[in-house]
GROMACS .gro file of C-alpha atoms in nm:
model
  208
    1MET     CA    1   6.733  -6.749  -0.023
    2GLY     CA    2   6.768  -6.887   0.326
    3MET     CA    3   6.499  -6.861   0.592
    4TRP     CA    4   6.703  -6.602   0.787
    5THR     CA    5   6.776  -6.356   0.503
    6TYR     CA    6   6.515  -6.097   0.604
    7GLU     CA    7   6.609  -6.120   0.972
    8ARG     CA    8   6.981  -6.078   0.898
    9GLU     CA    9   6.906  -5.767   0.695
   10GLN     CA   10   6.732  -5.613   0.997
   11TRP     CA   11   7.008  -5.711   1.240
   12LYS     CA   12   7.266  -5.564   1.006
   13ASN     CA   13   7.073  -5.235   1.023
   14GLY     CA   14   7.091  -5.232   1.401
   15VAL     CA   15   6.750  -5.379   1.477
   16GLN     CA   16   6.779  -5.605   1.782
   17THR     CA   17   6.450  -5.791   1.807
   18VAL     CA   18   6.235  -5.914   1.521
   19CYS     CA   19   5.905  -6.097   1.555
   20GLY     CA   20   5.725  -6.292   1.283
   21VAL     CA   21   5.347  -6.261   1.265
   22ASP     CA   22   5.094  -6.470   1.076
   23GLU     CA   23   4.731  -6.568   1.099
   24ALA     CA   24   4.530  -6.883   1.032
   25GLY     CA   25   4.166  -6.938   0.953
   26ALA     CA   26   4.078  -6.632   0.746
   27GLY     CA   27   3.897  -6.846   0.487
   28PRO     CA   28   3.670  -7.085   0.682
   29LEU     CA   29   3.296  -7.033   0.722
   30MET     CA   30   3.311  -7.073   1.098
   31GLY     CA   31   3.513  -7.024   1.413
   32PRO     CA   32   3.770  -6.765   1.512
   33VAL     CA   33   4.064  -6.636   1.312
   34TYR     CA   34   4.389  -6.703   1.499
   35ALA     CA   35   4.717  -6.512   1.492
   36ALA     CA   36   5.060  -6.580   1.638
   37ALA     CA   37   5.368  -6.367   1.697
   38VAL     CA   38   5.706  -6.532   1.756
   39ILE     CA   39   6.053  -6.408   1.844
   40LEU     CA   40   6.310  -6.681   1.777
   41PRO     CA   41   6.668  -6.696   1.907
   42ARG     CA   42   6.899  -6.569   1.632
   43GLU     CA   43   6.983  -6.825   1.363
   44LEU     CA   44   6.811  -7.101   1.560
   45ASP     CA   45   6.818  -7.413   1.346
   46ILE     CA   46   6.475  -7.577   1.339
   47PRO     CA   47   6.489  -7.866   1.089
   48GLY     CA   48   6.183  -7.876   0.865
   49LEU     CA   49   6.064  -7.524   0.947
   50ASN     CA   50   5.845  -7.405   0.659
   51ASP     CA   51   5.510  -7.258   0.563
   52SER     CA   52   5.256  -7.447   0.780
   53LYS     CA   53   5.041  -7.522   0.474
   54LYS     CA   54   5.325  -7.724   0.321
   55LEU     CA   55   5.364  -7.947   0.627
   56THR     CA   56   5.169  -8.250   0.742
   57GLU     CA   57   4.960  -8.218   1.056
   58LYS     CA   58   5.199  -8.450   1.241
   59LYS     CA   59   5.501  -8.238   1.140
   60ARG     CA   60   5.322  -7.916   1.242
   61GLU     CA   61   5.240  -8.063   1.582
   62ALA     CA   62   5.604  -8.164   1.636
   63LEU     CA   63   5.732  -7.821   1.528
   64TYR     CA   64   5.477  -7.652   1.755
   65GLU     CA   65   5.645  -7.814   2.056
   66VAL     CA   66   5.995  -7.715   1.935
   67ILE     CA   67   5.894  -7.352   1.870
   68THR     CA   68   5.704  -7.299   2.194
   69THR     CA   69   5.987  -7.443   2.404
   70GLN     CA   70   6.271  -7.263   2.225
   71ALA     CA   71   6.126  -6.924   2.128
   72VAL     CA   72   6.245  -6.614   2.314
   73SER     CA   73   5.878  -6.517   2.332
   74TRP     CA   74   5.558  -6.628   2.162
   75SER     CA   75   5.192  -6.534   2.175
   76VAL     CA   76   4.876  -6.677   2.018
   77THR     CA   77   4.546  -6.487   2.007
   78ARG     CA   78   4.214  -6.509   1.832
   79VAL     CA   79   3.923  -6.296   1.715
   80GLU     CA   80   3.587  -6.470   1.748
   81ALA     CA   81   3.334  -6.542   1.473
   82TRP     CA   82   3.087  -6.281   1.605
   83GLU     CA   83   3.366  -6.020   1.605
   84ILE     CA   84   3.448  -6.107   1.242
   85ASP     CA   85   3.081  -6.051   1.152
   86GLU     CA   86   3.086  -5.720   1.336
   87MET     CA   87   3.387  -5.576   1.151
   88ASP     CA   88   3.499  -5.788   0.852
   89ILE     CA   89   3.770  -6.046   0.799
   90LEU     CA   90   4.044  -5.798   0.705
   91ASN     CA   91   3.995  -5.593   1.023
   92ALA     CA   92   3.967  -5.913   1.226
   93ARG     CA   93   4.299  -6.037   1.086
   94MET     CA   94   4.472  -5.707   1.170
   95LEU     CA   95   4.323  -5.705   1.520
   96ALA     CA   96   4.429  -6.066   1.581
   97MET     CA   97   4.787  -5.997   1.462
   98GLN     CA   98   4.818  -5.680   1.671
   99ARG     CA   99   4.681  -5.866   1.976
  100ALA     CA  100   4.945  -6.136   1.920
  101ILE     CA  101   5.223  -5.874   1.905
  102ASP     CA  102   5.085  -5.709   2.220
  103GLY     CA  103   5.088  -6.048   2.393
  104LEU     CA  104   5.465  -6.096   2.360
  105SER     CA  105   5.663  -6.074   2.684
  106VAL     CA  106   5.950  -5.909   2.492
  107ARG     CA  107   5.873  -5.591   2.297
  108PRO     CA  108   5.995  -5.638   1.937
  109ASP     CA  109   6.169  -5.352   1.753
  110THR     CA  110   6.005  -5.457   1.430
  111ALA     CA  111   5.758  -5.714   1.300
  112PHE     CA  112   5.751  -5.919   0.982
  113ILE     CA  113   5.391  -5.953   0.867
  114ASP     CA  114   5.294  -6.228   0.625
  115GLY     CA  115   5.108  -6.095   0.321
  116ASN     CA  116   5.051  -5.757   0.164
  117ARG     CA  117   4.806  -5.591   0.404
  118ASP     CA  118   4.887  -5.405   0.725
  119HIS     CA  119   4.558  -5.227   0.794
  120GLY     CA  120   4.184  -5.245   0.755
  121SER     CA  121   3.932  -4.963   0.796
  122ARG     CA  122   3.940  -4.996   1.177
  123TYR     CA  123   4.252  -5.185   1.282
  124ALA     CA  124   4.616  -5.168   1.177
  125ILE     CA  125   4.957  -5.304   1.273
  126GLN     CA  126   5.085  -5.047   1.519
  127ILE     CA  127   5.458  -5.114   1.546
  128PRO     CA  128   5.734  -5.072   1.283
  129HIS     CA  129   5.692  -5.360   1.040
  130GLN     CA  130   5.771  -5.505   0.702
  131LEU     CA  131   5.520  -5.684   0.480
  132ILE     CA  132   5.652  -6.002   0.318
  133VAL     CA  133   5.431  -6.172   0.059
  134GLY     CA  134   5.467  -6.548   0.097
  135GLY     CA  135   5.663  -6.474   0.414
  136ASP     CA  136   5.578  -6.808   0.574
  137GLY     CA  137   5.808  -6.971   0.318
  138LYS     CA  138   6.078  -6.701   0.328
  139SER     CA  139   6.126  -6.599   0.691
  140ALA     CA  140   6.196  -6.834   0.983
  141SER     CA  141   6.011  -6.598   1.219
  142ILE     CA  142   5.695  -6.590   1.007
  143ALA     CA  143   5.710  -6.966   0.939
  144ALA     CA  144   5.719  -7.027   1.316
  145ALA     CA  145   5.422  -6.794   1.367
  146SER     CA  146   5.226  -6.964   1.087
  147ILE     CA  147   5.273  -7.303   1.256
  148LEU     CA  148   5.162  -7.179   1.600
  149ALA     CA  149   4.854  -7.006   1.455
  150LYS     CA  150   4.750  -7.303   1.241
  151VAL     CA  151   4.807  -7.571   1.508
  152SER     CA  152   4.625  -7.362   1.772
  153ARG     CA  153   4.324  -7.308   1.548
  154ASP     CA  154   4.311  -7.670   1.427
  155ARG     CA  155   4.325  -7.798   1.785
  156TYR     CA  156   4.045  -7.565   1.897
  157VAL     CA  157   3.821  -7.645   1.601
  158SER     CA  158   3.876  -8.021   1.595
  159ARG     CA  159   3.867  -8.071   1.972
  160GLU     CA  160   3.645  -7.811   2.139
  161LEU     CA  161   3.412  -7.697   1.861
  162ASP     CA  162   3.379  -8.045   1.713
  163ALA     CA  163   3.276  -8.179   2.054
  164LYS     CA  164   3.031  -7.892   2.108
  165TYR     CA  165   2.869  -7.918   1.763
  166PRO     CA  166   2.931  -8.280   1.649
  167GLN     CA  167   2.667  -8.265   1.374
  168TYR     CA  168   2.891  -8.044   1.156
  169GLN     CA  169   3.200  -8.273   1.165
  170PHE     CA  170   3.429  -7.970   1.211
  171ALA     CA  171   3.732  -8.193   1.278
  172LYS     CA  172   3.707  -8.323   0.922
  173HIS     CA  173   3.697  -7.995   0.727
  174LYS     CA  174   3.819  -7.741   0.990
  175GLY     CA  175   3.532  -7.514   0.893
  176TYR     CA  176   3.628  -7.463   0.529
  177GLY     CA  177   3.354  -7.446   0.268
  178THR     CA  178   3.379  -7.806   0.154
  179LYS     CA  179   3.096  -8.001  -0.008
  180LEU     CA  180   3.045  -8.192   0.319
  181HIS     CA  181   3.031  -7.872   0.524
  182TYR     CA  182   2.769  -7.717   0.296
  183GLU     CA  183   2.563  -8.039   0.301
  184LEU     CA  184   2.564  -8.033   0.682
  185LEU     CA  185   2.473  -7.663   0.680
  186ASP     CA  186   2.179  -7.743   0.452
  187GLN     CA  187   2.073  -8.013   0.696
  188TYR     CA  188   2.120  -7.834   1.030
  189GLY     CA  189   2.142  -7.464   0.949
  190PRO     CA  190   2.418  -7.248   1.102
  191CYS     CA  191   2.534  -7.268   1.464
  192PRO     CA  192   2.656  -6.975   1.682
  193GLU     CA  193   3.013  -7.041   1.560
  194HIS     CA  194   2.929  -6.981   1.195
  195ARG     CA  195   3.032  -6.649   1.041
  196ARG     CA  196   2.704  -6.517   0.906
  197SER     CA  197   2.887  -6.265   0.687
  198PHE     CA  198   3.049  -6.563   0.508
  199LEU     CA  199   2.715  -6.735   0.447
  200LYS     CA  200   2.532  -6.465   0.251
  201LYS     CA  201   2.538  -6.655  -0.081
  202TRP     CA  202   2.433  -6.975   0.092
  203GLU     CA  203   2.149  -6.794   0.275
  204ALA     CA  204   2.032  -6.632  -0.051
  205LYS     CA  205   2.027  -6.969  -0.226
  206ARG     CA  206   1.849  -7.127   0.070
  207HIS     CA  207   1.574  -6.863   0.076
  208GLY     CA  208   1.578  -6.803  -0.298
   0.00000   0.00000   0.00000
């Protein structure tokens, strides 16, 4: 299957504009969850376009520049750590993805959403859409969105948050629950960027 198969199917059915949507940072213990929505020119050839997780950081950075300069429209948004704690990660992901769609300068007819979920208890994807499991490796539009979301989050975490809270070495682990991250949490306790709802087991062990 080529990376444009899903898009072609939609175009064949008379759909004009398709956007790919994906999020990054659902798993980490800290920081915002990011989402991106991208509308690419039809059949645009972007060499090396793939699921952001399968690419090196250098390759993702290079593709980020290509996508943002060539896309018909693109949008990156985020939902903050305190918002995640207030709702839950599923609702935060849906809210971030819908915000990204709303941020596009061109209104898409339909959206391709990576994964198998399109709603939480409070937030849902509000435009016509198709869920594609593993979509970041199957659809050019979703792959592009996955790269923008991941690069945007990594830049924010490793530049801004790392500089603000150097003791946690965020640039090294990007906020994931690595051995190093937990050791630094044990040493310094959580900061305002930590998702307290993700630290319940750690808190229980700490006060156990």
